[in-house]
Coordinates of C-alpha atoms in Angstrom, one line a residue:
X203 CA 90.6 66.5 154.9
X204 CA 92.5 64.0 152.8
X205 CA 90.1 61.2 153.7
X206 CA 87.2 63.5 152.8
X207 CA 88.5 64.2 149.3
X208 CA 89.5 60.5 148.9
X209 CA 85.9 59.4 149.6
X210 CA 84.8 61.8 146.8
X211 CA 87.2 60.2 144.4
X212 CA 89.9 62.8 144.4
X213 CA 93.6 62.3 144.9
X214 CA 95.9 64.9 146.4
X215 CA 98.6 66.1 144.0
X216 CA 100.1 69.0 145.8
X217 CA 99.3 70.6 149.1
X218 CA 100.4 73.9 150.9
X219 CA 98.8 73.9 154.3
X220 CA 97.0 77.0 155.5
X221 CA 98.6 79.3 158.1
X222 CA 95.7 79.6 160.6
X223 CA 92.7 80.9 158.6
X224 CA 94.8 82.4 155.7
X225 CA 96.6 80.9 152.7
X226 CA 96.6 77.2 151.7
X227 CA 96.5 75.5 148.3
X228 CA 95.1 72.1 147.5
X229 CA 95.6 70.6 144.0
X230 CA 93.4 67.5 143.5
X231 CA 92.8 65.1 140.6
X232 CA 90.0 62.7 139.9
X233 CA 90.8 61.5 136.3
X234 CA 92.8 58.3 136.1
X235 CA 93.6 59.0 132.5
X236 CA 95.7 62.0 133.5
X237 CA 99.2 61.9 134.9
X238 CA 100.2 64.8 137.2
X239 CA 103.8 65.6 138.2
X240 CA 104.6 68.4 140.7
X241 CA 107.4 70.7 139.4
X242 CA 107.6 73.4 142.1
X243 CA 106.0 74.2 145.4
X244 CA 106.2 77.5 147.3
X245 CA 103.8 78.9 149.9
X246 CA 101.9 80.9 147.3
X247 CA 102.0 78.7 144.3
X248 CA 102.0 75.0 143.2
X249 CA 103.2 74.2 139.7
X250 CA 102.7 70.9 138.0
X251 CA 102.8 69.1 134.7
X252 CA 99.7 67.5 133.3
X253 CA 100.1 64.6 130.8
X254 CA 97.3 63.0 128.9
X255 CA 98.2 60.6 126.2
X256 CA 101.0 62.2 124.1
X257 CA 100.2 65.7 125.1
X258 CA 101.5 67.7 128.1
X259 CA 100.7 71.1 129.5
X260 CA 101.6 73.0 132.7
X261 CA 99.5 74.6 135.4
X262 CA 100.2 76.8 138.4
X263 CA 97.7 77.2 141.2
X264 CA 98.1 80.6 142.9
X265 CA 96.9 82.0 146.2
X266 CA 98.7 85.3 146.6
X267 CA 99.4 86.8 150.0
X268 CA 97.3 89.9 150.8
X269 CA 100.4 91.7 152.0
X270 CA 102.2 93.5 149.2
X271 CA 105.7 92.7 150.3
X272 CA 104.9 89.0 150.4
X273 CA 103.1 89.2 147.0
X274 CA 106.3 90.5 145.4
X275 CA 107.9 87.1 146.3
X276 CA 105.2 85.4 144.2
X277 CA 105.9 87.7 141.2
X278 CA 109.6 86.6 141.4
X279 CA 108.6 82.9 141.8
X280 CA 106.3 83.1 138.7
X281 CA 109.2 84.6 136.7
X282 CA 111.5 81.9 137.8
X283 CA 108.9 79.2 137.0
X284 CA 108.4 80.7 133.5
X285 CA 112.1 80.0 132.7
X286 CA 111.6 76.4 133.7
X287 CA 108.5 75.8 131.6
X288 CA 108.6 75.4 127.8
X289 CA 105.1 74.6 126.5
X290 CA 101.5 75.3 127.2
X291 CA 101.1 77.0 130.6
X292 CA 98.0 78.3 132.6
X293 CA 98.2 80.1 135.9
X294 CA 95.0 80.5 137.8
X295 CA 93.7 81.4 141.3
X296 CA 93.6 84.4 143.6
X297 CA 96.2 86.9 142.7
X298 CA 95.0 89.5 145.2
X299 CA 95.7 92.2 142.7
X300 CA 93.9 93.9 139.7
X301 CA 95.2 95.0 136.3
X302 CA 92.7 97.7 135.4
X303 CA 90.7 100.4 137.1
X304 CA 87.5 98.9 135.6
X305 CA 88.2 95.8 137.8
X306 CA 87.5 97.8 141.0
X307 CA 84.2 99.1 142.2
X308 CA 83.9 101.0 145.5
X309 CA 87.5 100.6 146.5
X310 CA 90.9 102.1 145.6
X311 CA 92.8 101.4 142.5
X312 CA 96.6 101.4 143.0
X313 CA 98.3 102.0 139.7
X314 CA 101.8 101.1 140.9
X315 CA 100.6 97.6 142.0
X316 CA 98.7 97.1 138.8
X317 CA 101.8 98.0 136.7
X318 CA 103.9 95.6 138.7
X319 CA 101.4 92.8 138.2
X320 CA 101.2 93.6 134.5
X321 CA 105.0 93.6 134.1
X322 CA 105.2 90.2 135.8
X323 CA 102.6 88.7 133.4
X324 CA 104.5 90.2 130.4
X325 CA 107.9 88.9 131.6
X326 CA 106.2 85.4 131.9
X327 CA 104.6 85.6 128.5
X328 CA 101.1 85.4 130.0
X329 CA 97.9 87.2 129.2
X330 CA 94.4 87.3 130.7
X331 CA 92.2 84.5 129.4
X332 CA 89.1 86.5 130.2
X333 CA 85.9 85.2 131.9
X334 CA 82.2 85.0 131.5
X335 CA 79.5 85.1 134.2
X336 CA 80.3 88.2 136.1
X337 CA 82.7 91.1 136.2
X338 CA 84.1 90.9 139.7
X339 CA 85.2 87.8 141.8
X340 CA 85.6 89.2 145.3
X341 CA 83.0 91.1 147.3
X342 CA 83.1 92.7 150.8
X343 CA 81.1 95.2 152.7
X344 CA 83.0 98.0 154.5
X345 CA 82.0 100.8 156.8
X346 CA 78.8 102.7 155.8
X347 CA 77.4 99.7 154.0
X348 CA 79.4 100.4 150.9
X349 CA 80.2 97.2 149.0
X350 CA 83.7 96.8 147.5
X351 CA 84.0 94.5 144.5
X352 CA 87.2 93.5 142.7
X353 CA 88.5 91.1 140.1
X354 CA 91.1 89.4 142.2
X355 CA 90.8 85.9 140.8
X356 CA 91.6 85.1 137.2
X357 CA 93.2 82.6 134.7
X358 CA 96.2 83.7 132.7
X359 CA 97.7 81.7 129.8
X360 CA 100.5 81.8 127.3
X361 CA 100.3 81.5 123.6
X362 CA 101.0 77.8 123.4
X363 CA 98.2 77.0 125.9
X364 CA 95.6 79.0 123.9
X365 CA 96.6 77.2 120.7
X366 CA 96.4 73.8 122.5
X367 CA 92.9 74.6 123.9
X368 CA 91.3 77.1 121.4
X369 CA 87.8 76.4 122.8
X370 CA 88.7 76.8 126.5
X371 CA 87.1 79.5 128.6
X372 CA 86.7 80.4 132.3
X373 CA 83.4 80.9 134.0
X374 CA 82.9 82.9 137.2
X375 CA 80.4 81.0 139.4
X376 CA 78.2 82.2 142.2
X377 CA 79.8 82.7 145.6
X378 CA 78.1 80.8 148.4
X379 CA 80.1 80.5 151.7
X380 CA 83.0 82.7 150.8
X381 CA 83.6 86.3 149.7
X382 CA 85.3 84.9 146.6
X383 CA 83.6 83.5 143.5
X384 CA 84.8 80.1 142.3
X385 CA 86.5 79.9 138.9
X386 CA 85.6 77.1 136.6
X387 CA 88.0 76.7 133.6
X388 CA 86.7 74.4 130.8
X389 CA 89.6 73.1 128.7
X390 CA 87.3 71.2 126.5
X391 CA 83.5 71.3 126.1
X392 CA 81.9 68.3 127.9
X393 CA 79.5 68.0 125.0
X394 CA 80.7 69.2 121.7
X395 CA 78.3 71.5 120.1
X396 CA 76.7 70.1 116.9
X397 CA 77.7 71.9 113.8
X398 CA 75.0 74.0 112.3
X399 CA 74.8 75.6 108.9
X400 CA 78.2 77.0 108.3
X401 CA 78.4 79.2 105.2
X402 CA 80.8 78.6 102.3
X403 CA 84.1 80.5 102.6
X404 CA 86.4 81.2 99.6
X405 CA 90.0 80.3 100.5
X406 CA 92.6 82.6 99.0
X407 CA 95.2 79.8 99.2
X408 CA 93.3 78.0 96.4
X409 CA 94.6 80.8 94.0
X410 CA 98.2 79.5 94.5
X411 CA 97.2 76.2 92.7
X412 CA 97.9 76.3 88.9
X413 CA 94.6 74.4 88.1
X414 CA 92.3 76.7 90.1
X415 CA 91.9 79.4 87.4
X416 CA 90.6 76.7 85.1
X417 CA 88.1 75.6 87.8
X418 CA 86.8 79.2 88.1
X419 CA 86.6 79.8 84.4
X420 CA 84.7 76.6 83.7
X421 CA 82.2 77.1 86.6
X422 CA 81.6 80.7 85.7
X423 CA 80.9 80.0 82.0
X424 CA 78.4 77.3 83.1
X425 CA 76.4 79.9 85.0
X426 CA 76.8 82.9 82.8
X427 CA 75.4 85.5 82.4
X428 CA 73.5 85.2 85.7
X429 CA 76.1 86.3 88.3
X430 CA 74.3 84.6 91.2
X431 CA 74.2 81.3 89.4
X432 CA 77.9 81.7 88.4
X433 CA 78.9 82.2 92.0
X434 CA 76.9 79.1 93.1
X435 CA 78.7 77.1 90.4
X436 CA 82.1 78.3 91.6
X437 CA 81.1 77.4 95.2
X438 CA 80.2 73.9 94.1
X439 CA 83.3 73.3 92.0
X440 CA 85.7 75.0 94.5
X441 CA 84.4 72.8 97.3
X442 CA 85.0 69.7 95.1
X443 CA 88.4 71.0 94.0
X444 CA 89.4 71.5 97.7
X445 CA 88.5 67.9 98.5
X446 CA 89.8 66.1 95.5
X447 CA 92.7 68.2 94.2
X448 CA 93.9 70.8 96.7
X449 CA 93.7 68.6 99.8
X450 CA 94.3 69.3 103.4
X451 CA 97.2 71.8 103.8
X452 CA 98.2 70.5 107.2
X453 CA 98.3 66.8 106.1
X454 CA 100.4 67.8 103.0
X455 CA 102.8 69.7 105.2
X456 CA 103.3 66.8 107.6
X457 CA 103.8 64.3 104.7
X458 CA 106.3 66.6 102.9
X459 CA 108.3 67.1 106.1
X460 CA 108.4 63.3 106.6
X461 CA 109.6 62.7 103.0
X462 CA 112.2 65.4 103.3
X463 CA 113.5 64.0 106.5
X464 CA 113.8 60.5 105.0
X465 CA 115.7 61.8 102.0
X466 CA 118.1 63.9 104.2
X467 CA 118.8 60.9 106.4
X468 CA 119.6 58.7 103.4
X469 CA 121.9 61.4 102.0
X470 CA 123.9 61.4 105.2
X471 CA 125.0 57.8 104.5
X472 CA 125.5 58.0 100.7
X473 CA 125.6 60.6 98.0
X474 CA 122.9 60.3 95.3
X475 CA 122.3 62.9 92.6
X476 CA 118.7 61.8 92.1
X477 CA 118.0 62.2 95.8
X478 CA 119.6 65.6 95.7
X479 CA 117.2 66.6 93.0
X480 CA 114.3 65.1 94.9
X481 CA 115.4 67.0 98.1
X482 CA 115.4 70.3 96.1
X483 CA 111.9 69.4 94.7
X484 CA 110.5 68.6 98.2
X485 CA 111.9 71.9 99.5
X486 CA 110.1 73.8 96.7
X487 CA 106.9 71.8 97.4
X488 CA 107.1 72.5 101.2
X489 CA 107.7 76.2 100.6
X490 CA 104.6 76.3 98.5
X491 CA 102.5 74.6 101.1
X492 CA 104.0 76.9 103.9
X493 CA 102.9 79.9 101.8
X494 CA 99.4 78.4 101.4
X495 CA 99.2 77.8 105.2
X496 CA 100.4 81.3 106.0
X497 CA 97.8 82.8 103.5
X498 CA 95.1 80.6 105.1
X499 CA 95.8 81.9 108.6
X500 CA 96.4 85.5 107.4
X501 CA 92.9 85.4 105.7
X502 CA 91.3 84.0 108.8
X503 CA 93.0 86.3 111.3
X504 CA 91.6 89.5 109.8
X505 CA 95.0 91.1 110.4
X506 CA 95.6 94.1 108.1
X507 CA 99.4 93.9 108.3
X508 CA 102.2 91.4 108.0
X509 CA 105.1 91.4 110.4
X510 CA 108.6 91.3 109.0
X511 CA 110.6 88.1 109.6
X512 CA 110.2 84.4 109.2
X513 CA 106.9 82.6 108.4
X514 CA 104.1 84.2 110.4
X515 CA 101.8 81.2 110.5
X516 CA 101.9 80.8 114.3
X517 CA 101.2 84.6 114.7
X518 CA 98.2 84.6 112.4
X519 CA 97.0 81.3 113.9
X520 CA 97.1 82.7 117.4
X521 CA 95.3 85.9 116.2
X522 CA 92.6 83.8 114.6
X523 CA 92.1 81.8 117.8
X524 CA 92.1 84.9 120.0
X525 CA 89.6 86.7 117.8
X526 CA 87.2 83.8 117.6
X527 CA 87.5 83.3 121.4
X528 CA 86.8 86.9 122.1
X529 CA 83.8 86.9 119.8
X530 CA 82.4 83.5 120.9
X531 CA 79.4 83.8 123.2
X532 CA 79.1 81.1 126.0
X533 CA 76.4 82.6 128.2
X534 CA 74.1 85.7 128.5
X535 CA 71.4 87.1 130.7
X536 CA 68.1 86.8 128.8
X537 CA 65.3 89.4 128.8
X538 CA 63.6 87.8 131.8
X539 CA 66.8 88.1 133.9
X540 CA 67.8 84.4 133.8
X541 CA 71.3 83.3 133.0
X542 CA 71.5 80.9 129.9
X543 CA 74.4 78.9 128.6
X544 CA 72.6 76.3 126.5
X545 CA 73.3 76.8 122.8
X546 CA 69.7 76.3 121.5
X547 CA 68.3 78.7 124.1
X548 CA 70.9 81.4 123.2
X549 CA 70.3 81.0 119.5
X550 CA 66.5 81.4 119.9
X551 CA 67.0 84.4 122.1
X552 CA 69.4 86.1 119.6
X553 CA 67.1 85.4 116.6
X554 CA 64.1 86.7 118.5
X555 CA 65.9 89.9 119.7
X556 CA 67.2 90.9 116.3
X557 CA 64.0 90.0 114.5
X558 CA 62.2 92.4 116.9
X559 CA 64.9 95.0 116.5
X560 CA 64.8 95.0 112.7
X561 CA 61.2 94.0 112.0
X562 CA 59.2 96.3 114.4
X563 CA 57.4 99.1 112.5
X564 CA 56.0 102.0 114.5
X565 CA 53.8 104.9 113.6
X566 CA 55.8 107.9 112.5
X567 CA 55.0 111.5 111.6
X568 CA 57.0 112.3 108.4
X569 CA 56.2 116.1 108.9
X570 CA 57.3 116.2 112.6
X571 CA 60.0 118.7 111.8
X572 CA 57.7 121.0 110.0
X573 CA 58.4 123.0 106.8
X574 CA 62.1 123.8 107.6
X575 CA 64.4 124.8 104.8
X576 CA 66.3 121.8 103.4
X577 CA 69.4 121.8 101.1
X578 CA 69.0 120.2 97.7
X579 CA 71.2 118.5 95.2
X580 CA 72.2 120.6 92.2
X581 CA 71.1 119.8 88.6
X582 CA 74.7 118.7 87.9
X583 CA 74.7 116.2 90.8
X584 CA 71.4 114.7 89.7
X585 CA 72.6 114.3 86.1
X586 CA 75.8 112.6 87.3
X587 CA 73.8 110.2 89.5
X588 CA 71.6 108.9 86.7
X589 CA 74.3 108.7 83.9
X590 CA 74.8 105.3 82.3
X591 CA 77.3 103.2 84.2
X592 CA 80.7 102.6 82.5
X593 CA 82.9 99.5 82.8
X594 CA 85.7 101.7 84.1
X595 CA 83.5 102.8 87.0
X596 CA 82.8 99.3 88.0
X597 CA 86.4 98.2 87.7
X598 CA 87.6 101.2 89.8
X599 CA 85.0 100.2 92.5
X600 CA 86.3 96.6 92.6
X601 CA 90.0 97.4 92.6
X602 CA 89.7 100.0 95.5
X603 CA 88.0 97.5 97.8
X604 CA 89.9 95.9 100.7
X605 CA 90.9 92.4 99.5
X606 CA 90.3 90.5 102.7
X607 CA 87.3 92.1 104.4
X608 CA 84.9 89.7 106.1
X609 CA 82.8 88.0 103.4
X610 CA 79.0 88.0 103.0
X611 CA 76.6 85.1 102.8
X612 CA 78.0 83.9 99.4
X613 CA 81.5 83.5 101.0
X614 CA 83.5 85.5 98.4
X615 CA 85.9 88.3 99.3
X616 CA 87.0 91.1 97.0
X617 CA 90.3 89.3 96.3
X618 CA 88.3 86.7 94.3
X619 CA 86.9 89.5 92.0
X620 CA 90.3 91.2 91.7
X621 CA 92.2 88.0 90.8
X622 CA 89.7 86.7 88.2
X623 CA 88.4 90.1 86.9
X624 CA 89.3 89.2 83.3
X625 CA 86.8 86.3 83.4
X626 CA 84.1 88.0 85.6
X627 CA 84.1 91.6 84.4
X628 CA 81.5 91.4 81.5
X629 CA 78.8 89.7 83.6
X630 CA 79.5 91.9 86.7
X631 CA 79.4 95.1 84.7
X632 CA 76.2 94.1 83.0
X633 CA 74.6 93.4 86.4
X634 CA 75.6 96.8 87.8
X635 CA 74.3 98.6 84.7
X636 CA 71.0 96.8 85.0
X637 CA 70.7 97.9 88.7
X638 CA 71.2 101.6 87.8
X639 CA 68.7 101.2 84.9
X640 CA 66.1 100.1 87.5
X641 CA 65.8 96.5 86.5
X642 CA 65.0 94.0 89.4
X643 CA 67.9 92.0 90.6
X644 CA 68.1 88.5 92.1
X645 CA 67.2 88.8 95.8
X646 CA 70.2 86.6 96.8
X647 CA 72.5 89.5 96.0
X648 CA 71.0 91.5 98.9
X649 CA 71.2 88.7 101.5
X650 CA 73.1 89.8 104.6
X651 CA 74.7 88.1 107.6
X652 CA 74.6 89.8 111.0
X653 CA 77.7 89.3 113.2
X654 CA 77.7 90.4 116.8
X655 CA 80.7 92.4 118.0
X656 CA 81.0 93.0 121.8
X657 CA 80.8 96.6 122.8
X658 CA 82.2 95.9 126.2
X659 CA 85.0 93.6 127.5
X660 CA 82.6 91.1 129.0
X661 CA 79.1 91.3 127.5
X662 CA 76.2 90.1 129.6
X663 CA 73.2 90.8 127.4
X664 CA 72.3 91.0 123.7
X665 CA 72.1 94.8 124.0
X666 CA 75.8 94.9 124.6
X667 CA 76.6 93.7 121.1
X668 CA 77.0 95.8 118.0
X669 CA 75.3 94.1 115.0
X670 CA 77.6 94.5 112.0
X671 CA 76.2 93.7 108.5
X672 CA 78.3 91.4 106.2
X673 CA 77.1 92.0 102.6
X674 CA 78.0 90.2 99.4
X675 CA 80.8 91.8 97.4
X676 CA 78.5 92.0 94.3
X677 CA 76.1 94.2 96.4
X678 CA 79.0 96.3 97.6
X679 CA 80.1 96.9 94.0
X680 CA 76.7 98.4 93.2
X681 CA 76.6 100.7 96.2
X682 CA 80.3 101.7 95.8
X683 CA 79.7 102.9 92.3
X684 CA 76.8 105.0 93.6
X685 CA 78.9 106.3 96.5
X686 CA 81.8 107.2 94.1
X687 CA 79.3 109.2 92.0
X688 CA 77.8 110.9 95.0
X689 CA 80.9 111.7 97.0
X690 CA 81.9 114.9 95.1
X691 CA 78.5 116.5 95.9
X692 CA 78.3 115.7 99.6
X693 CA 79.1 119.3 100.6
X694 CA 75.9 120.4 98.9
X695 CA 73.6 118.7 101.4
X696 CA 75.8 118.0 104.5
X697 CA 76.0 120.9 106.9
X698 CA 79.3 122.2 108.2
X699 CA 78.5 121.0 111.8
X700 CA 78.1 117.3 110.7
X701 CA 81.2 115.5 112.1
X702 CA 80.9 111.8 111.4
X703 CA 81.2 109.9 108.1
X704 CA 82.5 112.9 106.2
X705 CA 86.1 112.8 104.7
X706 CA 88.3 115.4 106.4
X707 CA 86.2 115.7 109.5
X708 CA 86.8 113.9 112.8
X709 CA 84.4 113.1 115.6
X710 CA 87.1 114.0 118.1
X711 CA 86.5 117.6 117.2
X712 CA 83.0 117.2 118.6
X713 CA 84.5 116.1 121.9
X714 CA 86.6 119.3 122.1
X715 CA 83.5 121.4 121.3
X716 CA 81.4 119.6 123.9
X717 CA 84.1 120.2 126.5
X718 CA 84.3 123.9 125.6
X719 CA 80.5 124.2 125.9
X720 CA 80.4 122.5 129.3
X721 CA 83.3 124.7 130.5
X722 CA 81.3 127.8 129.4
X723 CA 78.2 126.6 131.2
X724 CA 80.0 126.0 134.4
X725 CA 81.7 129.4 134.4
X726 CA 79.0 131.7 132.9
X727 CA 77.7 134.5 135.0
X728 CA 74.5 134.9 132.9
X729 CA 71.3 135.3 135.0
X730 CA 69.2 133.5 132.4
X731 CA 71.0 130.2 133.0
X732 CA 72.0 127.5 130.5
X733 CA 70.8 124.0 129.8
X734 CA 72.3 121.0 127.9
X735 CA 70.6 117.8 126.8
X736 CA 72.4 114.5 126.4
X737 CA 70.6 112.3 123.9
X738 CA 71.6 108.6 123.8
X739 CA 70.2 106.9 120.6
X740 CA 70.6 103.2 121.2
X741 CA 71.1 101.3 117.9
X742 CA 69.9 104.4 116.0
X743 CA 70.8 103.1 112.5
X744 CA 69.0 99.8 113.1
X745 CA 65.8 101.6 113.9
X746 CA 65.7 104.0 110.9
X747 CA 62.2 103.7 109.2
X748 CA 62.3 103.2 105.5
X749 CA 59.4 105.6 104.9
X750 CA 61.4 108.3 106.7
X751 CA 64.4 107.4 104.5
X752 CA 62.4 107.8 101.3
X753 CA 60.9 111.1 102.4
X754 CA 64.3 112.5 103.4
X755 CA 65.8 111.5 100.0
X756 CA 62.9 113.3 98.2
X757 CA 63.4 116.4 100.3
X758 CA 67.1 116.5 99.5
X759 CA 66.2 116.5 95.8
X760 CA 67.6 113.0 94.8
X761 CA 66.5 111.8 91.3
X762 CA 63.7 109.3 91.3
X763 CA 65.9 106.6 89.7
X764 CA 68.5 106.9 92.5
X765 CA 65.9 106.8 95.2
X766 CA 64.4 103.6 93.8
X767 CA 67.9 102.1 93.6
X768 CA 68.7 103.0 97.2
X769 CA 65.4 101.7 98.5
X770 CA 65.8 98.5 96.5
X771 CA 69.2 97.9 98.1
X772 CA 67.8 98.6 101.6
X773 CA 64.4 96.9 101.5
X774 CA 65.3 93.8 99.4
X775 CA 67.6 92.3 102.1
X776 CA 67.2 89.1 104.0
X777 CA 69.0 88.9 107.3
X778 CA 70.5 86.0 109.2
X779 CA 72.4 86.1 112.5
X780 CA 75.8 84.4 112.5
X781 CA 75.9 82.9 116.0
X782 CA 79.3 81.4 117.0
X783 CA 80.0 80.6 113.3
X784 CA 76.6 79.0 112.6
X785 CA 74.0 80.7 110.4
X786 CA 70.6 81.0 112.0
X787 CA 67.2 81.2 110.3
X788 CA 66.7 84.0 107.8
X789 CA 64.1 86.8 108.4
X790 CA 63.0 89.8 106.4
X791 CA 63.6 93.2 108.1
X792 CA 61.1 96.1 107.9
X793 CA 63.4 98.9 109.1
X794 CA 67.1 99.7 109.7
X795 CA 70.1 100.5 107.5
X796 CA 73.1 98.2 106.8

């Protein structure tokens, strides 16, 4: 066997020979630029250090024994190895155990074994890397032709490994001559994907710089009173400010640490008052940069809370990497059933799928429900909706927004409007008042990005993603003013049985009611019988016809001006799918709600 692998260009690193037809691990290497050093060898695991240039990481190849009492020895060995390793670590192979009930089909799930496996991973500081390609990795037919499938093979990593290889992922390949599927872990893309059109993103860390307020004021005044033009000017000047003045946070941090180290080394040999002052100044500069770095990763991580303790930069950085990795799409099954991993093919398929979803118009019957009685808004509500907008209303809408929600196409979050409200308020209030007066607004305000959030742990098709709309904050301000006016009158047109989207009502109540109904149906002794319908409306909001929306608003008694405003907000949008961080081609929808 050694000569076979040598002829293929592979060198044996560590070998545990098989016992008959079971067990056995071979670790091979074919890259001359990589140095591999074996750390530990047991019959179920080989651990080794991988060095490439100045960076090192650790890897453990696992082949767990199928007998539970022997597998417990492996859990102990992994815990022991974890205490030896300090740095990036990946453990991969056949663990012969599962973590979740969803990882078993057709077989038995044993909770006690899963808990023991999970406790071992937790003790070692490891977590599942996740995989694409297929859900299960081991298949076997048992009596009766029933096929058992389980996820017995996986790659687990620690935090340092994920930070070292943020783009890495594991693919489950097709099984050929074995009942196990091979795992293929890509630590680095063989061919780096070309950067597409990445939208501008406002960085909250810029606000910590004393000169940035002047940058915003100057740019805004240059574009006033057109808010869209003002934002474009701020984008242009902020990008220039970031390159020429603010600089790279990570470069500044390394340089300040170097300077501080040099000063402290000098002070060890001689006392110098000027150097003491310089040391204090460098400490202050470094603290400011550390704050900027923490704010940067906090903003990117989408975390809504801050843990107590020391600087949370590493925590937020890891959260950012994990969130991006979870949302990144490496491969999917297309509509024709083929598996695709090529970036261009996936982007074309995604754009086509969502254009079809949002742009297909079907024949509808607006009177399909017949002349049923419909609640209507009161005169007081209609008057409130069409009243002139006040500056206080607009300011309240801005200040009650979440500061760091995901930005829309213009790249600005609510924190920007809150921080510079004194400079922006007049033009923003003027725009909102114009919108309520029925004046046409710049179409760029209504531009929307569509991001895809997986609805399942491992999505295999585009139907398993939830499209979420990222709207510009200026658009949200207009709609939030309208919502704040309308909220006190919701009870006039919303029935008591409506559970979702109503303050004070929870959808969990519907679950309890449904359980009570099914319990009654199973136990009723009625001779007439009972019947229940389960209706699954896939992507219901994305398919709402705008003609139906208009007819519904009319029947509920909304004022004509309010209907026009709502329809203008809905129908003026231009959508673009955000695919793995790149913005795809815009298209104009013909149905759907954002």
